[in-house]
Amino acid sequence: MKKALIIIGSILLLIVVAVGGYGFYLYKNVQDTVSNRMFQELERTKSELREVEVNQETDPLSFLLLGIDAQDSARGRSDTIIVLTMDPNDGSMKMVSIPRDTYTEIVGRGTQDKINHAYAFGGPDMTVASVENFLQIPIDYYIALNMEGFKGIVDAIGGVTLDNDMDFTQSGFHFEEGEISLDGEAALAFSRMRYEDPRGDHGRNDRQRQIVQAIIQEGAQLENITKAFTLIDVLGDNVRTNLSFDEMIDFQANYRNAQSNSETITFEGSGGMDGGIWYYYVSDEERNRVSNELREHLKLN
């Protein structure tokens, strides 16, 4: 996989690759898109779990990656919730997916609910606060991608090819086991299936990672300037982040080797009904296990 930083690379590296290939005019277009359309600050300046602001060049950082199930990125539920921690000193990365039905406190509402409801209630600020409370780690940056726009990203790069490990049907599409090629509509359907998968949300999370990795591979070979401008426009419509353009460039320079030592952490829990609603329950012991591993990677312990 070329220049892969797993999910965050699909947004950041595609921009950087495009900038490197087509010069100042495209560079300016990307800069304007990020600054005027994608950039959305949090209400706070830094996490309360940080004593001082982080230094991108030397400090391990954390990212919250959100796939939003909505017509735009402003409201809706976070269909996908992934936390990444990265250390520039040893080129390491850890990634954990939080099941969307996880039962936890929604910070700012004083209620217990599914963690994916936080975005609908309070956007990225409430989601960041709830994830921080759940994992007891600071979240430095967030990136929210409208999953409807996911289709446009795949189509903008000419589709993706990946290896499918199980035969299934979803949203009118039949996905055979083995190598498959997908356009945007099919890729979105592929990424959303979970009921036929015995792994449930974990299986869906794996498919979403597959799609994003395929996007990275195709995007790293992007040579058509029309496709590059189309991709930038799609990202501008469907991505919100508190990463500035300059921070994106610095991040790519400081963390480009983070794929050399990557690890995926998985939550173990159990599902159950409460009041007619299905929740995913994670024990305090399991939550502390994952939290301690991430805190150690962020050099907080």
PDB file of C-alpha atoms in Angstrom:
ATOM      1  CA  MET A   1       0.000   0.000   0.000  1.00  0.00           C
ATOM      2  CA  LYS A   2       1.454   3.368  -1.067  1.00  0.00           C
ATOM      3  CA  LYS A   3       1.898   6.074   1.578  1.00  0.00           C
ATOM      4  CA  ALA A   4      -0.929   4.577   3.625  1.00  0.00           C
ATOM      5  CA  LEU A   5      -1.905   6.126   6.914  1.00  0.00           C
ATOM      6  CA  ILE A   6      -4.994   3.902   6.981  1.00  0.00           C
ATOM      7  CA  ILE A   7      -8.118   6.062   7.148  1.00  0.00           C
ATOM      8  CA  ILE A   8      -6.701   9.513   7.711  1.00  0.00           C
ATOM      9  CA  GLY A   9      -4.567   9.052   4.612  1.00  0.00           C
ATOM     10  CA  SER A  10      -7.640   8.901   2.390  1.00  0.00           C
ATOM     11  CA  ILE A  11      -8.277  12.548   3.170  1.00  0.00           C
ATOM     12  CA  LEU A  12      -4.833  14.006   3.833  1.00  0.00           C
ATOM     13  CA  LEU A  13      -2.557  12.078   1.506  1.00  0.00           C
ATOM     14  CA  LEU A  14      -4.849  12.340  -1.497  1.00  0.00           C
ATOM     15  CA  ILE A  15      -4.668  16.109  -1.090  1.00  0.00           C
ATOM     16  CA  VAL A  16      -0.887  16.073  -0.711  1.00  0.00           C
ATOM     17  CA  VAL A  17      -0.402  13.728  -3.669  1.00  0.00           C
ATOM     18  CA  ALA A  18      -2.580  15.949  -5.827  1.00  0.00           C
ATOM     19  CA  VAL A  19      -0.685  19.063  -4.725  1.00  0.00           C
ATOM     20  CA  GLY A  20       2.648  17.475  -5.565  1.00  0.00           C
ATOM     21  CA  GLY A  21       1.500  16.439  -9.020  1.00  0.00           C
ATOM     22  CA  TYR A  22      -0.077  19.582 -10.429  1.00  0.00           C
ATOM     23  CA  GLY A  23       1.698  22.584  -9.027  1.00  0.00           C
ATOM     24  CA  PHE A  24       0.705  25.939  -7.603  1.00  0.00           C
ATOM     25  CA  TYR A  25      -2.774  26.322  -9.095  1.00  0.00           C
ATOM     26  CA  LEU A  26      -3.976  23.048  -7.627  1.00  0.00           C
ATOM     27  CA  TYR A  27      -2.125  23.800  -4.399  1.00  0.00           C
ATOM     28  CA  LYS A  28      -4.052  27.057  -4.091  1.00  0.00           C
ATOM     29  CA  ASN A  29      -7.332  25.296  -4.873  1.00  0.00           C
ATOM     30  CA  VAL A  30      -6.715  22.719  -2.145  1.00  0.00           C
ATOM     31  CA  GLN A  31      -5.685  25.432   0.328  1.00  0.00           C
ATOM     32  CA  ASP A  32      -8.879  27.398  -0.333  1.00  0.00           C
ATOM     33  CA  THR A  33     -11.054  24.269  -0.096  1.00  0.00           C
ATOM     34  CA  VAL A  34      -9.596  23.224   3.248  1.00  0.00           C
ATOM     35  CA  SER A  35      -9.625  26.727   4.735  1.00  0.00           C
ATOM     36  CA  ASN A  36     -13.030  27.887   3.505  1.00  0.00           C
ATOM     37  CA  ARG A  37     -15.088  24.695   3.270  1.00  0.00           C
ATOM     38  CA  MET A  38     -13.602  21.866   5.345  1.00  0.00           C
ATOM     39  CA  PHE A  39     -12.151  23.642   8.371  1.00  0.00           C
ATOM     40  CA  GLN A  40     -14.426  23.706  11.426  1.00  0.00           C
ATOM     41  CA  GLU A  41     -12.915  24.416  14.822  1.00  0.00           C
ATOM     42  CA  LEU A  42     -14.053  22.835  18.063  1.00  0.00           C
ATOM     43  CA  GLU A  43     -15.407  25.144  20.750  1.00  0.00           C
ATOM     44  CA  ARG A  44     -12.329  24.448  22.887  1.00  0.00           C
ATOM     45  CA  THR A  45      -8.709  25.212  21.973  1.00  0.00           C
ATOM     46  CA  LYS A  46      -7.228  22.018  23.438  1.00  0.00           C
ATOM     47  CA  SER A  47      -8.389  18.954  25.309  1.00  0.00           C
ATOM     48  CA  GLU A  48      -8.832  19.319  29.057  1.00  0.00           C
ATOM     49  CA  LEU A  49      -6.869  16.065  29.300  1.00  0.00           C
ATOM     50  CA  ARG A  50      -3.801  17.863  27.893  1.00  0.00           C
ATOM     51  CA  GLU A  51      -1.714  20.018  30.212  1.00  0.00           C
ATOM     52  CA  VAL A  52      -0.222  21.903  27.256  1.00  0.00           C
ATOM     53  CA  GLU A  53      -0.945  22.015  23.530  1.00  0.00           C
ATOM     54  CA  VAL A  54       0.743  19.270  21.525  1.00  0.00           C
ATOM     55  CA  ASN A  55       3.735  19.774  19.250  1.00  0.00           C
ATOM     56  CA  GLN A  56       3.078  18.090  15.901  1.00  0.00           C
ATOM     57  CA  GLU A  57       6.765  17.503  15.258  1.00  0.00           C
ATOM     58  CA  THR A  58       7.561  15.629  18.472  1.00  0.00           C
ATOM     59  CA  ASP A  59       4.420  14.626  20.390  1.00  0.00           C
ATOM     60  CA  PRO A  60       2.184  11.600  19.813  1.00  0.00           C
ATOM     61  CA  LEU A  61      -1.208  12.784  18.558  1.00  0.00           C
ATOM     62  CA  SER A  62      -4.730  11.385  18.583  1.00  0.00           C
ATOM     63  CA  PHE A  63      -7.381  11.621  15.870  1.00  0.00           C
ATOM     64  CA  LEU A  64     -11.097  10.884  15.931  1.00  0.00           C
ATOM     65  CA  LEU A  65     -12.386   9.735  12.542  1.00  0.00           C
ATOM     66  CA  LEU A  66     -16.157   9.831  12.042  1.00  0.00           C
ATOM     67  CA  GLY A  67     -18.294   8.473   9.233  1.00  0.00           C
ATOM     68  CA  ILE A  68     -21.560  10.425   9.418  1.00  0.00           C
ATOM     69  CA  ASP A  69     -24.825   8.884   8.232  1.00  0.00           C
ATOM     70  CA  ALA A  70     -26.573  12.044   6.994  1.00  0.00           C
ATOM     71  CA  GLN A  71     -27.272  14.106   3.906  1.00  0.00           C
ATOM     72  CA  ASP A  72     -24.559  16.531   5.039  1.00  0.00           C
ATOM     73  CA  SER A  73     -21.808  16.504   7.663  1.00  0.00           C
ATOM     74  CA  ALA A  74     -23.558  18.917  10.024  1.00  0.00           C
ATOM     75  CA  ARG A  75     -25.919  16.493  11.754  1.00  0.00           C
ATOM     76  CA  GLY A  76     -26.728  12.812  11.780  1.00  0.00           C
ATOM     77  CA  ARG A  77     -25.371   9.819  13.650  1.00  0.00           C
ATOM     78  CA  SER A  78     -21.759   8.723  13.492  1.00  0.00           C
ATOM     79  CA  ASP A  79     -22.002   5.414  11.643  1.00  0.00           C
ATOM     80  CA  THR A  80     -18.258   4.828  12.095  1.00  0.00           C
ATOM     81  CA  ILE A  81     -16.126   5.907  15.068  1.00  0.00           C
ATOM     82  CA  ILE A  82     -12.385   5.269  14.890  1.00  0.00           C
ATOM     83  CA  VAL A  83      -9.627   6.564  17.156  1.00  0.00           C
ATOM     84  CA  LEU A  84      -6.056   6.744  15.847  1.00  0.00           C
ATOM     85  CA  THR A  85      -2.969   7.468  17.924  1.00  0.00           C
ATOM     86  CA  MET A  86       0.308   8.197  16.157  1.00  0.00           C
ATOM     87  CA  ASP A  87       3.862   8.668  17.433  1.00  0.00           C
ATOM     88  CA  PRO A  88       6.304  10.454  15.090  1.00  0.00           C
ATOM     89  CA  ASN A  89       9.286   9.351  17.147  1.00  0.00           C
ATOM     90  CA  ASP A  90       9.075   5.665  16.254  1.00  0.00           C
ATOM     91  CA  GLY A  91       6.668   5.769  13.302  1.00  0.00           C
ATOM     92  CA  SER A  92       3.998   3.795  15.154  1.00  0.00           C
ATOM     93  CA  MET A  93       0.225   3.918  14.946  1.00  0.00           C
ATOM     94  CA  LYS A  94      -2.605   2.302  16.905  1.00  0.00           C
ATOM     95  CA  MET A  95      -6.192   2.197  15.729  1.00  0.00           C
ATOM     96  CA  VAL A  96      -9.374   1.222  17.557  1.00  0.00           C
ATOM     97  CA  SER A  97     -12.955   1.177  16.280  1.00  0.00           C
ATOM     98  CA  ILE A  98     -15.649   1.969  18.844  1.00  0.00           C
ATOM     99  CA  PRO A  99     -18.841   0.054  17.996  1.00  0.00           C
ATOM    100  CA  ARG A 100     -21.518   2.622  17.215  1.00  0.00           C
ATOM    101  CA  ASP A 101     -24.063   1.045  19.598  1.00  0.00           C
ATOM    102  CA  THR A 102     -21.685   1.225  22.582  1.00  0.00           C
ATOM    103  CA  TYR A 103     -23.575   2.230  25.737  1.00  0.00           C
ATOM    104  CA  THR A 104     -21.871   5.149  27.462  1.00  0.00           C
ATOM    105  CA  GLU A 105     -22.353   8.658  28.859  1.00  0.00           C
ATOM    106  CA  ILE A 106     -23.173  11.368  26.332  1.00  0.00           C
ATOM    107  CA  VAL A 107     -21.175  14.256  27.762  1.00  0.00           C
ATOM    108  CA  GLY A 108     -23.112  17.510  27.778  1.00  0.00           C
ATOM    109  CA  ARG A 109     -26.513  15.830  28.069  1.00  0.00           C
ATOM    110  CA  GLY A 110     -26.007  13.887  31.274  1.00  0.00           C
ATOM    111  CA  THR A 111     -27.555  10.753  29.780  1.00  0.00           C
ATOM    112  CA  GLN A 112     -26.458   7.207  28.953  1.00  0.00           C
ATOM    113  CA  ASP A 113     -27.035   6.275  25.323  1.00  0.00           C
ATOM    114  CA  LYS A 114     -25.465   4.818  22.200  1.00  0.00           C
ATOM    115  CA  ILE A 115     -22.203   6.640  21.532  1.00  0.00           C
ATOM    116  CA  ASN A 116     -23.153   7.297  17.911  1.00  0.00           C
ATOM    117  CA  HIS A 117     -26.037   9.523  19.073  1.00  0.00           C
ATOM    118  CA  ALA A 118     -23.581  12.127  20.380  1.00  0.00           C
ATOM    119  CA  TYR A 119     -23.030  13.579  16.910  1.00  0.00           C
ATOM    120  CA  ALA A 120     -26.762  14.027  16.318  1.00  0.00           C
ATOM    121  CA  PHE A 121     -27.151  15.736  19.696  1.00  0.00           C
ATOM    122  CA  GLY A 122     -24.099  17.996  19.612  1.00  0.00           C
ATOM    123  CA  GLY A 123     -21.974  17.530  16.516  1.00  0.00           C
ATOM    124  CA  PRO A 124     -18.212  17.024  16.729  1.00  0.00           C
ATOM    125  CA  ASP A 125     -17.854  18.831  20.079  1.00  0.00           C
ATOM    126  CA  MET A 126     -20.187  16.472  21.940  1.00  0.00           C
ATOM    127  CA  THR A 127     -18.756  13.438  20.130  1.00  0.00           C
ATOM    128  CA  VAL A 128     -15.172  14.370  20.980  1.00  0.00           C
ATOM    129  CA  ALA A 129     -16.115  14.981  24.621  1.00  0.00           C
ATOM    130  CA  SER A 130     -17.975  11.660  24.857  1.00  0.00           C
ATOM    131  CA  VAL A 131     -15.138   9.667  23.267  1.00  0.00           C
ATOM    132  CA  GLU A 132     -12.604  11.346  25.568  1.00  0.00           C
ATOM    133  CA  ASN A 133     -14.734  10.438  28.567  1.00  0.00           C
ATOM    134  CA  PHE A 134     -15.180   6.853  27.362  1.00  0.00           C
ATOM    135  CA  LEU A 135     -11.476   6.228  26.654  1.00  0.00           C
ATOM    136  CA  GLN A 136      -9.936   8.717  29.088  1.00  0.00           C
ATOM    137  CA  ILE A 137      -7.537  10.020  26.451  1.00  0.00           C
ATOM    138  CA  PRO A 138      -7.336  13.453  24.810  1.00  0.00           C
ATOM    139  CA  ILE A 139      -8.594  13.809  21.253  1.00  0.00           C
ATOM    140  CA  ASP A 140      -6.454  16.365  19.444  1.00  0.00           C
ATOM    141  CA  TYR A 141      -8.097  16.381  16.013  1.00  0.00           C
ATOM    142  CA  TYR A 142     -11.278  15.111  14.420  1.00  0.00           C
ATOM    143  CA  ILE A 143     -12.240  14.396  10.820  1.00  0.00           C
ATOM    144  CA  ALA A 144     -15.914  13.876   9.950  1.00  0.00           C
ATOM    145  CA  LEU A 145     -16.793  12.380   6.572  1.00  0.00           C
ATOM    146  CA  ASN A 146     -20.360  12.346   5.295  1.00  0.00           C
ATOM    147  CA  MET A 147     -20.859   8.733   4.215  1.00  0.00           C
ATOM    148  CA  GLU A 148     -23.167   9.803   1.369  1.00  0.00           C
ATOM    149  CA  GLY A 149     -20.210  11.751   0.000  1.00  0.00           C
ATOM    150  CA  PHE A 150     -18.181   8.574   0.297  1.00  0.00           C
ATOM    151  CA  LYS A 151     -19.747   7.550  -3.031  1.00  0.00           C
ATOM    152  CA  GLY A 152     -18.462  10.697  -4.709  1.00  0.00           C
ATOM    153  CA  ILE A 153     -14.918  10.113  -3.456  1.00  0.00           C
ATOM    154  CA  VAL A 154     -14.850   6.578  -4.880  1.00  0.00           C
ATOM    155  CA  ASP A 155     -16.313   7.736  -8.216  1.00  0.00           C
ATOM    156  CA  ALA A 156     -13.898  10.688  -8.385  1.00  0.00           C
ATOM    157  CA  ILE A 157     -10.897   8.330  -8.380  1.00  0.00           C
ATOM    158  CA  GLY A 158     -12.451   5.935 -10.896  1.00  0.00           C
ATOM    159  CA  GLY A 159     -13.627   3.214  -8.499  1.00  0.00           C
ATOM    160  CA  VAL A 160     -11.760   0.783  -6.239  1.00  0.00           C
ATOM    161  CA  THR A 161     -10.675  -2.863  -6.353  1.00  0.00           C
ATOM    162  CA  LEU A 162     -10.372  -5.042  -3.254  1.00  0.00           C
ATOM    163  CA  ASP A 163     -10.478  -8.635  -2.002  1.00  0.00           C
ATOM    164  CA  ASN A 164     -13.816  -9.674  -0.457  1.00  0.00           C
ATOM    165  CA  ASP A 165     -13.683 -12.489   2.136  1.00  0.00           C
ATOM    166  CA  MET A 166     -17.369 -13.460   2.100  1.00  0.00           C
ATOM    167  CA  ASP A 167     -20.236 -13.737  -0.393  1.00  0.00           C
ATOM    168  CA  PHE A 168     -23.237 -11.530   0.445  1.00  0.00           C
ATOM    169  CA  THR A 169     -25.984  -9.286  -0.931  1.00  0.00           C
ATOM    170  CA  GLN A 170     -26.642  -5.744   0.279  1.00  0.00           C
ATOM    171  CA  SER A 171     -28.866  -2.919  -1.040  1.00  0.00           C
ATOM    172  CA  GLY A 172     -29.449  -4.728  -4.327  1.00  0.00           C
ATOM    173  CA  PHE A 173     -25.764  -5.494  -4.925  1.00  0.00           C
ATOM    174  CA  HIS A 174     -24.318  -9.007  -4.906  1.00  0.00           C
ATOM    175  CA  PHE A 175     -20.702  -9.171  -3.729  1.00  0.00           C
ATOM    176  CA  GLU A 176     -18.924 -12.389  -4.661  1.00  0.00           C
ATOM    177  CA  GLU A 177     -16.034 -13.740  -2.638  1.00  0.00           C
ATOM    178  CA  GLY A 178     -12.650 -12.804  -4.118  1.00  0.00           C
ATOM    179  CA  GLU A 179     -11.427  -9.739  -6.008  1.00  0.00           C
ATOM    180  CA  ILE A 180     -14.181  -7.240  -6.801  1.00  0.00           C
ATOM    181  CA  SER A 181     -14.296  -3.799  -8.440  1.00  0.00           C
ATOM    182  CA  LEU A 182     -16.722  -1.230  -7.058  1.00  0.00           C
ATOM    183  CA  ASP A 183     -18.093   2.151  -8.062  1.00  0.00           C
ATOM    184  CA  GLY A 184     -19.242   4.637  -5.420  1.00  0.00           C
ATOM    185  CA  GLU A 185     -22.769   3.285  -4.937  1.00  0.00           C
ATOM    186  CA  ALA A 186     -21.546  -0.304  -4.632  1.00  0.00           C
ATOM    187  CA  ALA A 187     -18.706   0.703  -2.290  1.00  0.00           C
ATOM    188  CA  LEU A 188     -21.150   2.410   0.072  1.00  0.00           C
ATOM    189  CA  ALA A 189     -23.382  -0.676   0.120  1.00  0.00           C
ATOM    190  CA  PHE A 190     -20.355  -2.934   0.673  1.00  0.00           C
ATOM    191  CA  SER A 191     -19.205  -0.833   3.625  1.00  0.00           C
ATOM    192  CA  ARG A 192     -22.612  -0.810   5.330  1.00  0.00           C
ATOM    193  CA  MET A 193     -23.427  -4.534   5.505  1.00  0.00           C
ATOM    194  CA  ARG A 194     -23.402  -6.050   8.992  1.00  0.00           C
ATOM    195  CA  TYR A 195     -26.489  -8.220   9.566  1.00  0.00           C
ATOM    196  CA  GLU A 196     -25.297 -11.124   7.388  1.00  0.00           C
ATOM    197  CA  ASP A 197     -21.837 -10.992   8.956  1.00  0.00           C
ATOM    198  CA  PRO A 198     -21.359 -13.117  12.105  1.00  0.00           C
ATOM    199  CA  ARG A 199     -18.849 -10.476  13.243  1.00  0.00           C
ATOM    200  CA  GLY A 200     -21.544  -7.771  13.230  1.00  0.00           C
ATOM    201  CA  ASP A 201     -20.118  -4.250  13.623  1.00  0.00           C
ATOM    202  CA  HIS A 202     -16.567  -5.597  13.719  1.00  0.00           C
ATOM    203  CA  GLY A 203     -17.026  -7.084  10.253  1.00  0.00           C
ATOM    204  CA  ARG A 204     -18.502  -3.863   8.910  1.00  0.00           C
ATOM    205  CA  ASN A 205     -15.594  -1.887  10.379  1.00  0.00           C
ATOM    206  CA  ASP A 206     -13.170  -4.210   8.581  1.00  0.00           C
ATOM    207  CA  ARG A 207     -14.957  -3.611   5.252  1.00  0.00           C
ATOM    208  CA  GLN A 208     -14.898   0.135   5.771  1.00  0.00           C
ATOM    209  CA  ARG A 209     -11.150  -0.029   6.390  1.00  0.00           C
ATOM    210  CA  GLN A 210     -10.782  -2.081   3.210  1.00  0.00           C
ATOM    211  CA  ILE A 211     -12.585   0.561   1.179  1.00  0.00           C
ATOM    212  CA  VAL A 212     -10.483   3.373   2.598  1.00  0.00           C
ATOM    213  CA  GLN A 213      -7.245   1.476   1.991  1.00  0.00           C
ATOM    214  CA  ALA A 214      -8.352   0.898  -1.604  1.00  0.00           C
ATOM    215  CA  ILE A 215      -9.093   4.627  -1.926  1.00  0.00           C
ATOM    216  CA  ILE A 216      -5.547   5.362  -0.772  1.00  0.00           C
ATOM    217  CA  GLN A 217      -4.055   2.985  -3.320  1.00  0.00           C
ATOM    218  CA  GLU A 218      -6.068   4.407  -6.212  1.00  0.00           C
ATOM    219  CA  GLY A 219      -5.638   8.011  -5.072  1.00  0.00           C
ATOM    220  CA  ALA A 220      -1.865   7.667  -4.810  1.00  0.00           C
ATOM    221  CA  GLN A 221      -1.855   6.923  -8.548  1.00  0.00           C
ATOM    222  CA  LEU A 222      -4.134   9.816  -9.466  1.00  0.00           C
ATOM    223  CA  GLU A 223      -2.777  11.315 -12.695  1.00  0.00           C
ATOM    224  CA  ASN A 224      -5.794  13.014 -14.260  1.00  0.00           C
ATOM    225  CA  ILE A 225      -6.087  16.676 -13.266  1.00  0.00           C
ATOM    226  CA  THR A 226      -9.854  16.686 -13.885  1.00  0.00           C
ATOM    227  CA  LYS A 227     -10.238  13.813 -11.419  1.00  0.00           C
ATOM    228  CA  ALA A 228      -8.024  15.682  -8.966  1.00  0.00           C
ATOM    229  CA  PHE A 229     -10.230  18.773  -9.043  1.00  0.00           C
ATOM    230  CA  THR A 230     -13.384  16.633  -8.803  1.00  0.00           C
ATOM    231  CA  LEU A 231     -11.960  14.848  -5.759  1.00  0.00           C
ATOM    232  CA  ILE A 232     -11.060  18.128  -4.061  1.00  0.00           C
ATOM    233  CA  ASP A 233     -14.580  19.440  -4.667  1.00  0.00           C
ATOM    234  CA  VAL A 234     -16.156  16.279  -3.227  1.00  0.00           C
ATOM    235  CA  LEU A 235     -13.943  16.476  -0.152  1.00  0.00           C
ATOM    236  CA  GLY A 236     -14.886  20.126   0.323  1.00  0.00           C
ATOM    237  CA  ASP A 237     -18.589  19.227   0.332  1.00  0.00           C
ATOM    238  CA  ASN A 238     -18.321  16.211   2.608  1.00  0.00           C
ATOM    239  CA  VAL A 239     -15.441  16.594   5.073  1.00  0.00           C
ATOM    240  CA  ARG A 240     -15.274  18.708   8.230  1.00  0.00           C
ATOM    241  CA  THR A 241     -12.143  18.874  10.378  1.00  0.00           C
ATOM    242  CA  ASN A 242     -10.284  21.082  12.844  1.00  0.00           C
ATOM    243  CA  LEU A 243      -7.034  20.393  10.984  1.00  0.00           C
ATOM    244  CA  SER A 244      -5.872  23.517   9.178  1.00  0.00           C
ATOM    245  CA  PHE A 245      -4.231  23.272   5.769  1.00  0.00           C
ATOM    246  CA  ASP A 246      -0.789  24.028   7.230  1.00  0.00           C
ATOM    247  CA  GLU A 247      -1.313  21.358   9.885  1.00  0.00           C
ATOM    248  CA  MET A 248      -2.216  18.839   7.183  1.00  0.00           C
ATOM    249  CA  ILE A 249       1.024  19.542   5.340  1.00  0.00           C
ATOM    250  CA  ASP A 250       3.064  19.375   8.554  1.00  0.00           C
ATOM    251  CA  PHE A 251       1.280  16.206   9.586  1.00  0.00           C
ATOM    252  CA  GLN A 252       2.082  14.495   6.296  1.00  0.00           C
ATOM    253  CA  ALA A 253       5.760  15.417   6.693  1.00  0.00           C
ATOM    254  CA  ASN A 254       6.036  14.308  10.323  1.00  0.00           C
ATOM    255  CA  TYR A 255       3.868  11.179  10.234  1.00  0.00           C
ATOM    256  CA  ARG A 256       4.402   9.809   6.732  1.00  0.00           C
ATOM    257  CA  ASN A 257       6.091   6.672   8.105  1.00  0.00           C
ATOM    258  CA  ALA A 258       3.402   5.867  10.664  1.00  0.00           C
ATOM    259  CA  GLN A 259       2.274   2.826   8.653  1.00  0.00           C
ATOM    260  CA  SER A 260       5.609   1.096   9.306  1.00  0.00           C
ATOM    261  CA  ASN A 261       4.472  -0.096  12.740  1.00  0.00           C
ATOM    262  CA  SER A 262       0.690  -0.195  12.966  1.00  0.00           C
ATOM    263  CA  GLU A 263      -1.610  -2.141  15.267  1.00  0.00           C
ATOM    264  CA  THR A 264      -5.383  -2.538  15.401  1.00  0.00           C
ATOM    265  CA  ILE A 265      -7.034  -2.861  18.822  1.00  0.00           C
ATOM    266  CA  THR A 266     -10.458  -4.466  19.137  1.00  0.00           C
ATOM    267  CA  PHE A 267     -13.042  -3.962  21.854  1.00  0.00           C
ATOM    268  CA  GLU A 268     -14.544  -7.129  23.321  1.00  0.00           C
ATOM    269  CA  GLY A 269     -18.078  -6.725  24.608  1.00  0.00           C
ATOM    270  CA  SER A 270     -21.586  -8.112  24.360  1.00  0.00           C
ATOM    271  CA  GLY A 271     -24.911  -6.975  22.981  1.00  0.00           C
ATOM    272  CA  GLY A 272     -28.197  -6.866  24.814  1.00  0.00           C
ATOM    273  CA  MET A 273     -31.654  -5.341  24.876  1.00  0.00           C
ATOM    274  CA  ASP A 274     -32.749  -2.648  27.318  1.00  0.00           C
ATOM    275  CA  GLY A 275     -36.203  -1.088  27.018  1.00  0.00           C
ATOM    276  CA  GLY A 276     -36.604  -2.582  23.559  1.00  0.00           C
ATOM    277  CA  ILE A 277     -33.339  -1.018  22.328  1.00  0.00           C
ATOM    278  CA  TRP A 278     -30.198  -2.964  21.437  1.00  0.00           C
ATOM    279  CA  TYR A 279     -26.923  -1.761  22.984  1.00  0.00           C
ATOM    280  CA  TYR A 280     -23.321  -2.925  22.918  1.00  0.00           C
ATOM    281  CA  TYR A 281     -21.884  -3.159  26.422  1.00  0.00           C
ATOM    282  CA  VAL A 282     -18.171  -2.820  27.172  1.00  0.00           C
ATOM    283  CA  SER A 283     -17.052  -3.685  30.711  1.00  0.00           C
ATOM    284  CA  ASP A 284     -15.008  -1.208  32.751  1.00  0.00           C
ATOM    285  CA  GLU A 285     -12.155  -3.716  32.751  1.00  0.00           C
ATOM    286  CA  GLU A 286     -12.152  -3.948  28.949  1.00  0.00           C
ATOM    287  CA  ARG A 287     -12.493  -0.198  28.519  1.00  0.00           C
ATOM    288  CA  ASN A 288      -9.559   0.371  30.907  1.00  0.00           C
ATOM    289  CA  ARG A 289      -7.460  -2.169  28.995  1.00  0.00           C
ATOM    290  CA  VAL A 290      -7.901  -0.290  25.727  1.00  0.00           C
ATOM    291  CA  SER A 291      -7.550   3.099  27.435  1.00  0.00           C
ATOM    292  CA  ASN A 292      -4.259   2.131  29.076  1.00  0.00           C
ATOM    293  CA  GLU A 293      -2.839   0.880  25.803  1.00  0.00           C
ATOM    294  CA  LEU A 294      -3.707   4.135  24.035  1.00  0.00           C
ATOM    295  CA  ARG A 295      -2.502   6.255  26.959  1.00  0.00           C
ATOM    296  CA  GLU A 296       0.810   4.456  26.930  1.00  0.00           C
ATOM    297  CA  HIS A 297       1.153   5.077  23.195  1.00  0.00           C
ATOM    298  CA  LEU A 298       0.385   8.775  23.757  1.00  0.00           C
ATOM    299  CA  LYS A 299       2.984   8.793  26.572  1.00  0.00           C
ATOM    300  CA  LEU A 300       0.383   9.839  29.142  1.00  0.00           C
ATOM    301  CA  ASN A 301       1.042   7.089  31.688  1.00  0.00           C
TER     302      ASN A 301
END
